[in-house]
Short mmCIF file of N, CA and C in Angstrom, two decimals:
data_model
loop_
_atom_site.label_atom_id
_atom_site.label_comp_id
_atom_site.label_asym_id
_atom_site.label_seq_id
_atom_site.Cartn_x
_atom_site.Cartn_y
_atom_site.Cartn_z
N UNK A 271 90.22 87.43 94.13
CA UNK A 271 90.51 88.87 94.11
C UNK A 271 91.93 89.11 94.63
N UNK A 272 92.27 88.44 95.73
CA UNK A 272 93.60 88.61 96.30
C UNK A 272 94.67 88.09 95.34
N UNK A 273 94.39 86.94 94.72
CA UNK A 273 95.35 86.35 93.78
C UNK A 273 95.56 87.30 92.60
N UNK A 274 94.50 87.92 92.13
CA UNK A 274 94.61 88.84 91.00
C UNK A 274 95.52 90.01 91.37
N UNK A 275 95.40 90.48 92.60
CA UNK A 275 96.24 91.60 93.05
C UNK A 275 97.70 91.18 93.08
N UNK A 276 97.96 89.99 93.60
CA UNK A 276 99.34 89.49 93.67
C UNK A 276 99.90 89.33 92.27
N UNK A 277 99.09 88.80 91.35
CA UNK A 277 99.54 88.61 89.97
C UNK A 277 99.85 89.95 89.33
N UNK A 278 99.01 90.94 89.58
CA UNK A 278 99.23 92.27 89.01
C UNK A 278 100.54 92.85 89.49
N UNK A 279 100.83 92.70 90.79
CA UNK A 279 102.09 93.22 91.34
C UNK A 279 103.25 92.48 90.72
N UNK A 280 103.13 91.16 90.58
CA UNK A 280 104.20 90.36 89.98
C UNK A 280 104.46 90.77 88.55
N UNK A 281 103.40 91.05 87.81
CA UNK A 281 103.56 91.47 86.42
C UNK A 281 104.28 92.81 86.34
N UNK A 282 103.93 93.73 87.24
CA UNK A 282 104.58 95.04 87.23
C UNK A 282 106.06 94.89 87.56
N UNK A 283 106.38 94.01 88.52
CA UNK A 283 107.78 93.80 88.89
C UNK A 283 108.55 93.20 87.73
N UNK A 284 107.94 92.21 87.05
CA UNK A 284 108.61 91.58 85.90
C UNK A 284 108.82 92.61 84.80
N UNK A 285 107.84 93.46 84.59
CA UNK A 285 107.94 94.49 83.55
C UNK A 285 109.08 95.45 83.87
N UNK A 286 109.14 95.91 85.13
CA UNK A 286 110.20 96.83 85.54
C UNK A 286 111.56 96.15 85.43
N UNK A 287 111.63 94.87 85.81
CA UNK A 287 112.89 94.13 85.72
C UNK A 287 113.32 94.00 84.27
N UNK A 288 112.38 93.69 83.40
CA UNK A 288 112.69 93.54 81.97
C UNK A 288 113.21 94.85 81.39
N UNK A 289 112.61 95.97 81.79
CA UNK A 289 113.06 97.27 81.29
C UNK A 289 114.47 97.56 81.78
N UNK A 290 114.76 97.22 83.04
CA UNK A 290 116.09 97.45 83.60
C UNK A 290 117.13 96.63 82.85
N UNK A 291 116.79 95.38 82.54
CA UNK A 291 117.71 94.51 81.80
C UNK A 291 117.98 95.09 80.42
N UNK A 292 116.92 95.55 79.75
CA UNK A 292 117.08 96.13 78.41
C UNK A 292 117.99 97.35 78.47
N UNK A 293 117.86 98.15 79.53
CA UNK A 293 118.70 99.34 79.68
C UNK A 293 120.15 98.94 79.84
N UNK A 294 120.40 97.93 80.67
CA UNK A 294 121.77 97.46 80.90
C UNK A 294 122.36 96.91 79.60
N UNK A 295 121.57 96.10 78.90
CA UNK A 295 122.05 95.50 77.65
C UNK A 295 122.32 96.59 76.62
N UNK A 296 121.44 97.59 76.57
CA UNK A 296 121.61 98.67 75.60
C UNK A 296 122.84 99.51 75.92
N UNK A 297 123.15 99.66 77.21
CA UNK A 297 124.30 100.48 77.61
C UNK A 297 125.60 99.71 77.44
N UNK A 298 125.52 98.37 77.49
CA UNK A 298 126.74 97.54 77.43
C UNK A 298 127.41 97.63 76.06
#
């Protein structure tokens, strides 16, 4: 249960990071 929570948080962080990168690339 704890591992699933950590994985969920990691996935959200990766998703947010990916969106930020796409924004930077799109603006460049």
